PDB file of C-alpha atoms in Angstrom:
ATOM      1  CA  MET A   1     243.353 -62.706 -48.011  1.00  0.00           C
ATOM      2  CA  ARG A   2     245.074 -65.504 -46.133  1.00  0.00           C
ATOM      3  CA  ARG A   3     244.121 -69.034 -47.155  1.00  0.00           C
ATOM      4  CA  ARG A   4     243.276 -71.451 -44.389  1.00  0.00           C
ATOM      5  CA  ILE A   5     245.518 -74.483 -44.501  1.00  0.00           C
ATOM      6  CA  ALA A   6     243.534 -77.608 -43.761  1.00  0.00           C
ATOM      7  CA  LYS A   7     244.981 -80.362 -41.600  1.00  0.00           C
ATOM      8  CA  ALA A   8     246.219 -83.401 -43.462  1.00  0.00           C
ATOM      9  CA  PRO A   9     243.633 -86.205 -43.159  1.00  0.00           C
ATOM     10  CA  ALA A  10     244.539 -88.821 -40.601  1.00  0.00           C
ATOM     11  CA  PRO A  11     244.692 -92.463 -41.660  1.00  0.00           C
ATOM     12  CA  VAL A  12     241.430 -94.329 -41.169  1.00  0.00           C
ATOM     13  CA  ALA A  13     240.906 -98.001 -40.468  1.00  0.00           C
ATOM     14  CA  ALA A  14     239.691 -99.994 -43.399  1.00  0.00           C
ATOM     15  CA  ASP A  15     236.419-101.040 -41.699  1.00  0.00           C
ATOM     16  CA  ASN A  16     235.559 -97.408 -40.803  1.00  0.00           C
ATOM     17  CA  ALA A  17     233.880 -98.587 -37.577  1.00  0.00           C
ATOM     18  CA  SER A  18     233.523 -96.045 -34.751  1.00  0.00           C
ATOM     19  CA  TRP A  19     232.737 -96.167 -31.055  1.00  0.00           C
ATOM     20  CA  THR A  20     231.628 -93.713 -28.369  1.00  0.00           C
ATOM     21  CA  SER A  21     233.168 -93.538 -24.917  1.00  0.00           C
ATOM     22  CA  VAL A  22     231.080 -91.857 -22.218  1.00  0.00           C
ATOM     23  CA  PHE A  23     232.574 -90.908 -18.861  1.00  0.00           C
ATOM     24  CA  THR A  24     232.381 -88.301 -16.112  1.00  0.00           C
ATOM     25  CA  ASP A  25     235.223 -86.287 -14.651  1.00  0.00           C
ATOM     26  CA  ARG A  26     236.025 -83.440 -12.265  1.00  0.00           C
ATOM     27  CA  LEU A  27     237.721 -80.541 -14.022  1.00  0.00           C
ATOM     28  CA  LYS A  28     239.752 -77.945 -12.158  1.00  0.00           C
ATOM     29  CA  SER A  29     238.578 -74.371 -12.741  1.00  0.00           C
ATOM     30  CA  ILE A  30     240.542 -71.126 -12.609  1.00  0.00           C
ATOM     31  CA  ASP A  31     240.345 -71.597  -8.829  1.00  0.00           C
ATOM     32  CA  PRO A  32     242.262 -74.877  -8.448  1.00  0.00           C
ATOM     33  CA  VAL A  33     240.400 -75.915  -5.291  1.00  0.00           C
ATOM     34  CA  LEU A  34     236.998 -75.694  -7.021  1.00  0.00           C
ATOM     35  CA  SER A  35     236.042 -78.187  -9.743  1.00  0.00           C
ATOM     36  CA  PHE A  36     233.407 -78.599 -12.436  1.00  0.00           C
ATOM     37  CA  THR A  37     231.598 -81.884 -12.918  1.00  0.00           C
ATOM     38  CA  ALA A  38     231.678 -82.898 -16.576  1.00  0.00           C
ATOM     39  CA  GLU A  39     230.004 -85.574 -18.637  1.00  0.00           C
ATOM     40  CA  ILE A  40     232.116 -86.299 -21.711  1.00  0.00           C
ATOM     41  CA  ARG A  41     231.259 -88.231 -24.899  1.00  0.00           C
ATOM     42  CA  ALA A  42     234.184 -89.007 -27.183  1.00  0.00           C
ATOM     43  CA  THR A  43     233.512 -90.564 -30.598  1.00  0.00           C
ATOM     44  CA  TRP A  44     236.534 -92.412 -31.990  1.00  0.00           C
ATOM     45  CA  ARG A  45     237.825 -95.001 -34.396  1.00  0.00           C
ATOM     46  CA  ARG A  46     240.976 -96.950 -34.997  1.00  0.00           C
ATOM     47  CA  THR A  47     243.507 -95.544 -37.429  1.00  0.00           C
ATOM     48  CA  ASP A  48     244.656 -99.041 -38.349  1.00  0.00           C
ATOM     49  CA  ALA A  49     242.476-102.095 -37.954  1.00  0.00           C
ATOM     50  CA  THR A  50     245.549-104.288 -37.717  1.00  0.00           C
ATOM     51  CA  VAL A  51     246.989-102.450 -34.704  1.00  0.00           C
ATOM     52  CA  PRO A  52     245.483-103.019 -31.227  1.00  0.00           C
ATOM     53  CA  ALA A  53     244.058 -99.865 -29.654  1.00  0.00           C
ATOM     54  CA  SER A  54     242.862 -99.317 -26.089  1.00  0.00           C
ATOM     55  CA  ARG A  55     239.369 -97.894 -25.605  1.00  0.00           C
ATOM     56  CA  HIS A  56     240.805 -95.680 -22.831  1.00  0.00           C
ATOM     57  CA  THR A  57     243.026 -93.807 -25.267  1.00  0.00           C
ATOM     58  CA  ALA A  58     240.123 -91.797 -26.722  1.00  0.00           C
ATOM     59  CA  SER A  59     238.946 -90.768 -23.263  1.00  0.00           C
ATOM     60  CA  CYS A  60     242.467 -89.729 -22.274  1.00  0.00           C
ATOM     61  CA  LEU A  61     242.941 -87.642 -25.431  1.00  0.00           C
ATOM     62  CA  ALA A  62     239.606 -85.884 -24.970  1.00  0.00           C
ATOM     63  CA  ARG A  63     240.201 -85.268 -21.267  1.00  0.00           C
ATOM     64  CA  ARG A  64     243.626 -83.675 -21.840  1.00  0.00           C
ATOM     65  CA  GLU A  65     242.214 -81.153 -24.331  1.00  0.00           C
ATOM     66  CA  ILE A  66     239.224 -80.359 -22.114  1.00  0.00           C
ATOM     67  CA  GLU A  67     241.371 -79.739 -19.040  1.00  0.00           C
ATOM     68  CA  LYS A  68     243.469 -77.126 -20.881  1.00  0.00           C
ATOM     69  CA  THR A  69     240.447 -74.827 -21.259  1.00  0.00           C
ATOM     70  CA  ALA A  70     238.569 -75.764 -18.067  1.00  0.00           C
ATOM     71  CA  LYS A  71     241.385 -74.432 -15.862  1.00  0.00           C
ATOM     72  CA  LEU A  72     240.830 -70.966 -17.382  1.00  0.00           C
ATOM     73  CA  CYS A  73     237.068 -70.905 -16.647  1.00  0.00           C
ATOM     74  CA  ASP A  74     235.058 -69.390 -13.791  1.00  0.00           C
ATOM     75  CA  ILE A  75     233.281 -71.959 -11.622  1.00  0.00           C
ATOM     76  CA  LEU A  76     230.282 -69.607 -11.301  1.00  0.00           C
ATOM     77  CA  ARG A  77     229.817 -69.534 -15.098  1.00  0.00           C
ATOM     78  CA  PRO A  78     229.309 -73.221 -16.004  1.00  0.00           C
ATOM     79  CA  MET A  79     227.404 -72.527 -19.238  1.00  0.00           C
ATOM     80  CA  ALA A  80     230.161 -70.210 -20.490  1.00  0.00           C
ATOM     81  CA  ALA A  81     232.736 -72.799 -19.445  1.00  0.00           C
ATOM     82  CA  GLU A  82     230.894 -75.494 -21.396  1.00  0.00           C
ATOM     83  CA  GLN A  83     230.800 -73.309 -24.502  1.00  0.00           C
ATOM     84  CA  ASP A  84     234.477 -72.349 -24.256  1.00  0.00           C
ATOM     85  CA  ILE A  85     235.554 -75.958 -23.736  1.00  0.00           C
ATOM     86  CA  SER A  86     233.464 -77.234 -26.635  1.00  0.00           C
ATOM     87  CA  VAL A  87     234.820 -74.619 -29.046  1.00  0.00           C
ATOM     88  CA  ALA A  88     238.428 -75.186 -27.944  1.00  0.00           C
ATOM     89  CA  VAL A  89     238.195 -78.971 -28.316  1.00  0.00           C
ATOM     90  CA  GLN A  90     236.408 -78.823 -31.679  1.00  0.00           C
ATOM     91  CA  ASP A  91     239.223 -76.646 -33.002  1.00  0.00           C
ATOM     92  CA  GLN A  92     241.712 -79.425 -32.182  1.00  0.00           C
ATOM     93  CA  LEU A  93     239.806 -82.319 -33.778  1.00  0.00           C
ATOM     94  CA  PRO A  94     240.675 -84.880 -34.869  1.00  0.00           C
ATOM     95  CA  LEU A  95     242.839 -86.034 -31.977  1.00  0.00           C
ATOM     96  CA  VAL A  96     245.159 -88.833 -33.017  1.00  0.00           C
ATOM     97  CA  ALA A  97     247.527 -90.947 -30.915  1.00  0.00           C
ATOM     98  CA  HIS A  98     248.403 -94.583 -30.248  1.00  0.00           C
ATOM     99  CA  GLY A  99     246.277 -95.973 -33.107  1.00  0.00           C
ATOM    100  CA  VAL A 100     243.148 -94.005 -32.103  1.00  0.00           C
ATOM    101  CA  MET A 101     241.490 -91.023 -33.779  1.00  0.00           C
ATOM    102  CA  VAL A 102     238.915 -89.016 -31.834  1.00  0.00           C
ATOM    103  CA  THR A 103     236.509 -87.475 -34.354  1.00  0.00           C
ATOM    104  CA  ASP A 104     234.043 -85.754 -32.035  1.00  0.00           C
ATOM    105  CA  VAL A 105     233.830 -84.655 -28.382  1.00  0.00           C
ATOM    106  CA  GLN A 106     230.695 -83.507 -26.568  1.00  0.00           C
ATOM    107  CA  VAL A 107     230.946 -81.965 -23.085  1.00  0.00           C
ATOM    108  CA  ARG A 108     228.240 -81.179 -20.545  1.00  0.00           C
ATOM    109  CA  VAL A 109     229.431 -79.106 -17.566  1.00  0.00           C
ATOM    110  CA  THR A 110     227.621 -78.743 -14.216  1.00  0.00           C
ATOM    111  CA  VAL A 111     228.548 -77.448 -10.748  1.00  0.00           C
ATOM    112  CA  GLU A 112     227.540 -79.136  -7.511  1.00  0.00           C
ATOM    113  CA  ASP A 113     225.589 -77.025  -5.010  1.00  0.00           C
ATOM    114  CA  ALA A 114     228.326 -77.245  -2.369  1.00  0.00           C
ATOM    115  CA  ILE A 115     230.954 -76.151  -4.890  1.00  0.00           C
ATOM    116  CA  ARG A 116     228.783 -73.254  -6.036  1.00  0.00           C
ATOM    117  CA  GLU A 117     228.247 -72.089  -2.440  1.00  0.00           C
ATOM    118  CA  ALA A 118     231.981 -72.270  -1.761  1.00  0.00           C
ATOM    119  CA  ALA A 119     232.671 -70.253  -4.923  1.00  0.00           C
ATOM    120  CA  VAL A 120     230.130 -67.595  -3.917  1.00  0.00           C
ATOM    121  CA  SER A 121     231.672 -67.350  -0.442  1.00  0.00           C
ATOM    122  CA  ALA A 122     235.177 -67.070  -1.906  1.00  0.00           C
ATOM    123  CA  GLU A 123     234.037 -64.343  -4.298  1.00  0.00           C
ATOM    124  CA  ARG A 124     232.467 -62.388  -1.440  1.00  0.00           C
ATOM    125  CA  LEU A 125     235.674 -62.652   0.563  1.00  0.00           C
ATOM    126  CA  ARG A 126     237.720 -61.418  -2.413  1.00  0.00           C
ATOM    127  CA  GLN A 127     235.338 -58.518  -2.943  1.00  0.00           C
ATOM    128  CA  GLU A 128     235.452 -57.562   0.738  1.00  0.00           C
ATOM    129  CA  TYR A 129     239.247 -57.745   0.670  1.00  0.00           C
ATOM    130  CA  GLN A 130     239.335 -55.496  -2.400  1.00  0.00           C
ATOM    131  CA  ARG A 131     236.945 -53.030  -0.723  1.00  0.00           C
ATOM    132  CA  GLN A 132     239.100 -53.015   2.399  1.00  0.00           C
ATOM    133  CA  GLN A 133     242.221 -52.384   0.316  1.00  0.00           C
ATOM    134  CA  GLU A 134     240.444 -49.537  -1.464  1.00  0.00           C
ATOM    135  CA  ARG A 135     239.383 -48.022   1.883  1.00  0.00           C
ATOM    136  CA  ILE A 136     242.965 -48.225   3.157  1.00  0.00           C
ATOM    137  CA  ARG A 137     244.231 -46.589  -0.037  1.00  0.00           C
ATOM    138  CA  ARG A 138     241.690 -43.771   0.279  1.00  0.00           C
ATOM    139  CA  ASP A 139     242.563 -43.304   3.959  1.00  0.00           C
ATOM    140  CA  HIS A 140     246.239 -42.971   3.076  1.00  0.00           C
ATOM    141  CA  GLU A 141     245.375 -40.427   0.405  1.00  0.00           C
ATOM    142  CA  LEU A 142     243.233 -38.472   2.872  1.00  0.00           C
ATOM    143  CA  ASP A 143     246.029 -38.567   5.459  1.00  0.00           C
ATOM    144  CA  GLU A 144     248.484 -37.210   2.918  1.00  0.00           C
ATOM    145  CA  LEU A 145     245.979 -34.542   1.884  1.00  0.00           C
ATOM    146  CA  ALA A 146     245.518 -33.551   5.529  1.00  0.00           C
ATOM    147  CA  ARG A 147     249.300 -33.265   5.969  1.00  0.00           C
ATOM    148  CA  ARG A 148     249.565 -31.076   2.884  1.00  0.00           C
ATOM    149  CA  GLN A 149     246.710 -28.905   4.153  1.00  0.00           C
ATOM    150  CA  VAL A 150     248.413 -28.472   7.527  1.00  0.00           C
ATOM    151  CA  ARG A 151     251.668 -27.470   5.835  1.00  0.00           C
ATOM    152  CA  ALA A 152     249.817 -25.062   3.543  1.00  0.00           C
ATOM    153  CA  ARG A 153     247.926 -23.592   6.505  1.00  0.00           C
ATOM    154  CA  GLU A 154     251.139 -23.053   8.474  1.00  0.00           C
ATOM    155  CA  THR A 155     252.823 -21.402   5.473  1.00  0.00           C
ATOM    156  CA  PHE A 156     249.807 -19.203   4.800  1.00  0.00           C
ATOM    157  CA  LEU A 157     249.576 -18.090   8.409  1.00  0.00           C
ATOM    158  CA  ARG A 158     253.273 -17.333   8.661  1.00  0.00           C
ATOM    159  CA  GLU A 159     253.898 -15.735   5.282  1.00  0.00           C
ATOM    160  CA  GLU A 160     250.578 -14.030   4.556  1.00  0.00           C
ATOM    161  CA  ILE A 161     248.366 -13.360   7.552  1.00  0.00           C
ATOM    162  CA  LEU A 162     250.958 -12.903  10.287  1.00  0.00           C
ATOM    163  CA  ALA A 163     253.576 -11.115   8.198  1.00  0.00           C
ATOM    164  CA  ASN A 164     252.474  -7.782   9.650  1.00  0.00           C
ATOM    165  CA  PRO A 165     249.527  -6.259  11.599  1.00  0.00           C
ATOM    166  CA  ALA A 166     248.057  -4.694   8.472  1.00  0.00           C
ATOM    167  CA  ALA A 167     247.819  -8.073   6.675  1.00  0.00           C
ATOM    168  CA  ALA A 168     246.302  -9.679   9.768  1.00  0.00           C
ATOM    169  CA  HIS A 169     243.631  -6.988  10.086  1.00  0.00           C
ATOM    170  CA  LEU A 170     242.879  -7.173   6.364  1.00  0.00           C
ATOM    171  CA  TYR A 171     242.406 -10.915   6.685  1.00  0.00           C
ATOM    172  CA  GLY A 172     240.025 -10.340   9.578  1.00  0.00           C
ATOM    173  CA  LEU A 173     237.919  -7.973   7.469  1.00  0.00           C
ATOM    174  CA  LEU A 174     237.828 -10.383   4.515  1.00  0.00           C
ATOM    175  CA  GLU A 175     237.000 -13.323   6.736  1.00  0.00           C
ATOM    176  CA  GLY A 176     233.988 -11.501   8.112  1.00  0.00           C
ATOM    177  CA  ALA A 177     232.798 -10.515   4.621  1.00  0.00           C
ATOM    178  CA  SER A 178     233.031 -13.916   2.900  1.00  0.00           C
ATOM    179  CA  LYS A 179     231.772 -17.276   4.137  1.00  0.00           C
ATOM    180  CA  HIS A 180     234.264 -19.083   1.863  1.00  0.00           C
ATOM    181  CA  TRP A 181     237.361 -17.252   3.080  1.00  0.00           C
ATOM    182  CA  PRO A 182     237.926 -19.443   6.176  1.00  0.00           C
ATOM    183  CA  ARG A 183     238.857 -22.317   3.842  1.00  0.00           C
ATOM    184  CA  LEU A 184     242.236 -20.582   3.420  1.00  0.00           C
ATOM    185  CA  GLY A 185     243.030 -21.665   6.946  1.00  0.00           C
ATOM    186  CA  GLY A 186     243.216 -18.492   9.026  1.00  0.00           C
ATOM    187  CA  PRO A 187     243.247 -18.280  12.829  1.00  0.00           C
ATOM    188  CA  PRO A 188     240.083 -19.135  14.800  1.00  0.00           C
ATOM    189  CA  MET A 189     237.371 -16.527  15.211  1.00  0.00           C
ATOM    190  CA  GLY A 190     237.951 -14.255  18.192  1.00  0.00           C
ATOM    191  CA  THR A 191     241.770 -14.432  18.012  1.00  0.00           C
ATOM    192  CA  ASP A 192     243.517 -11.212  19.058  1.00  0.00           C
ATOM    193  CA  LEU A 193     245.435 -10.598  15.842  1.00  0.00           C
ATOM    194  CA  ASP A 194     247.753  -7.944  17.347  1.00  0.00           C
ATOM    195  CA  ASP A 195     248.927 -10.331  20.077  1.00  0.00           C
ATOM    196  CA  LEU A 196     249.243 -13.201  17.600  1.00  0.00           C
ATOM    197  CA  VAL A 197     251.341 -11.121  15.202  1.00  0.00           C
ATOM    198  CA  ARG A 198     253.641  -9.956  17.984  1.00  0.00           C
ATOM    199  CA  GLU A 199     254.041 -13.529  19.266  1.00  0.00           C
ATOM    200  CA  VAL A 200     254.892 -14.893  15.828  1.00  0.00           C
ATOM    201  CA  GLN A 201     257.224 -12.032  14.916  1.00  0.00           C
ATOM    202  CA  GLN A 202     259.079 -12.510  18.192  1.00  0.00           C
ATOM    203  CA  TRP A 203     260.212 -15.935  16.924  1.00  0.00           C
ATOM    204  CA  GLN A 204     260.926 -15.017  13.316  1.00  0.00           C
ATOM    205  CA  PRO A 205     264.458 -15.890  12.073  1.00  0.00           C
ATOM    206  CA  GLY A 206     266.776 -12.932  12.531  1.00  0.00           C
ATOM    207  CA  GLN A 207     265.104 -11.640  15.691  1.00  0.00           C
ATOM    208  CA  GLN A 208     267.549 -10.893  18.500  1.00  0.00           C
ATOM    209  CA  TRP A 209     266.459 -13.581  20.922  1.00  0.00           C
ATOM    210  CA  VAL A 210     266.183 -16.197  18.184  1.00  0.00           C
ATOM    211  CA  SER A 211     269.792 -15.468  17.207  1.00  0.00           C
ATOM    212  CA  VAL A 212     270.926 -15.550  20.853  1.00  0.00           C
ATOM    213  CA  ALA A 213     269.143 -18.870  21.398  1.00  0.00           C
ATOM    214  CA  GLN A 214     270.826 -20.356  18.324  1.00  0.00           C
ATOM    215  CA  LEU A 215     274.267 -19.168  19.461  1.00  0.00           C
ATOM    216  CA  LEU A 216     273.722 -20.592  22.949  1.00  0.00           C
ATOM    217  CA  HIS A 217     272.501 -23.871  21.475  1.00  0.00           C
ATOM    218  CA  ASP A 218     275.627 -24.213  19.327  1.00  0.00           C
ATOM    219  CA  PHE A 219     277.864 -23.259  22.264  1.00  0.00           C
ATOM    220  CA  VAL A 220     276.276 -25.731  24.687  1.00  0.00           C
ATOM    221  CA  ALA A 221     276.386 -28.493  22.069  1.00  0.00           C
ATOM    222  CA  ASN A 222     280.193 -28.264  22.055  1.00  0.00           C
ATOM    223  CA  LEU A 223     280.534 -28.461  25.864  1.00  0.00           C
ATOM    224  CA  THR A 224     281.205 -31.592  27.858  1.00  0.00           C
ATOM    225  CA  GLU A 225     278.619 -32.890  30.299  1.00  0.00           C
ATOM    226  CA  GLU A 226     280.508 -31.306  33.192  1.00  0.00           C
ATOM    227  CA  GLY A 227     280.823 -28.054  31.253  1.00  0.00           C
ATOM    228  CA  ARG A 228     277.056 -27.949  30.715  1.00  0.00           C
ATOM    229  CA  LYS A 229     276.386 -28.463  34.433  1.00  0.00           C
ATOM    230  CA  GLU A 230     278.845 -25.704  35.300  1.00  0.00           C
ATOM    231  CA  LEU A 231     277.207 -23.338  32.794  1.00  0.00           C
ATOM    232  CA  LEU A 232     273.764 -24.056  34.251  1.00  0.00           C
ATOM    233  CA  THR A 233     275.084 -23.358  37.755  1.00  0.00           C
ATOM    234  CA  LEU A 234     276.530 -20.018  36.630  1.00  0.00           C
ATOM    235  CA  LEU A 235     273.263 -19.174  34.853  1.00  0.00           C
ATOM    236  CA  ALA A 236     271.227 -20.072  37.957  1.00  0.00           C
ATOM    237  CA  ASP A 237     273.371 -17.710  40.062  1.00  0.00           C
ATOM    238  CA  ALA A 238     272.936 -14.922  37.494  1.00  0.00           C
ATOM    239  CA  VAL A 239     269.147 -15.360  37.407  1.00  0.00           C
ATOM    240  CA  ARG A 240     269.009 -15.398  41.211  1.00  0.00           C
ATOM    241  CA  ALA A 241     270.901 -12.096  41.252  1.00  0.00           C
ATOM    242  CA  TYR A 242     268.075 -10.606  39.199  1.00  0.00           C
ATOM    243  CA  GLY A 243     265.546 -11.741  41.812  1.00  0.00           C
ATOM    244  CA  ASP A 244     263.949 -14.711  40.015  1.00  0.00           C
ATOM    245  CA  GLU A 245     264.463 -17.364  42.654  1.00  0.00           C
ATOM    246  CA  ARG A 246     261.988 -19.789  41.116  1.00  0.00           C
ATOM    247  CA  THR A 247     263.721 -19.918  37.727  1.00  0.00           C
ATOM    248  CA  ALA A 248     267.126 -20.062  39.418  1.00  0.00           C
ATOM    249  CA  HIS A 249     266.015 -23.067  41.463  1.00  0.00           C
ATOM    250  CA  ARG A 250     264.777 -24.893  38.364  1.00  0.00           C
ATOM    251  CA  LEU A 251     268.103 -24.239  36.579  1.00  0.00           C
ATOM    252  CA  ALA A 252     269.984 -25.506  39.608  1.00  0.00           C
ATOM    253  CA  LEU A 253     267.900 -28.673  39.596  1.00  0.00           C
ATOM    254  CA  LEU A 254     268.803 -29.233  35.971  1.00  0.00           C
ATOM    255  CA  ALA A 255     272.468 -28.836  36.861  1.00  0.00           C
ATOM    256  CA  GLY A 256     272.080 -31.393  39.644  1.00  0.00           C
ATOM    257  CA  GLU A 257     273.242 -28.856  42.267  1.00  0.00           C
ATOM    258  CA  ALA A 258     270.018 -27.575  43.868  1.00  0.00           C
ATOM    259  CA  ARG A 259     270.505 -25.867  47.129  1.00  0.00           C
TER     260      ARG A 259
END
């Protein structure tokens, strides 16, 4: 068990006379723009009757110790602040400096109505800000969840439902038999699954026209601007030869050579 080491007794004036200084002060709280009002009583004596001592020294010593704790206290909890300050100061007694020894400090803490109202308003603003930040955080989480759901839906449609007509028809049967199945993200009710499967499979990687489109894309990407115009002109003439005048005209417009 650890032994408590007592403070060495401070020197005391021979006459043992003591005085009490009473004063008021404004003490900054944990919010530096909001202050407590404090009434402070400091009981003190001289440490040496032969040495002059200012009566303001005791007040200064007490105030410095009180301020250390007050700046950590909530302005809306004045009773708790008073208790915390009193305990903290009592733990430091006696306070000795410049020929003065403070033997006791009593503190009474109050809060003016205007200060209290300002503190309540500030607290409401902080709470509203925190709620707004929480709403923004939840919105971001919901947005990310929605993006993941869209990606999962697209993957499910492509890899499961639309992989082949049999899977699509099986999905349709299961969807009609279970009210929970639509949560997997299938196509809307009434969709022609045969047409949808054919449309999707037409654009699957490895299909002939997908490969042709990729080759043409790579080829055109390596052409100059003039080369691209010339290719479009040749393509417009070829399409016109097959009787599609409308498409040929649109290609010619793209080439800047409409006729």
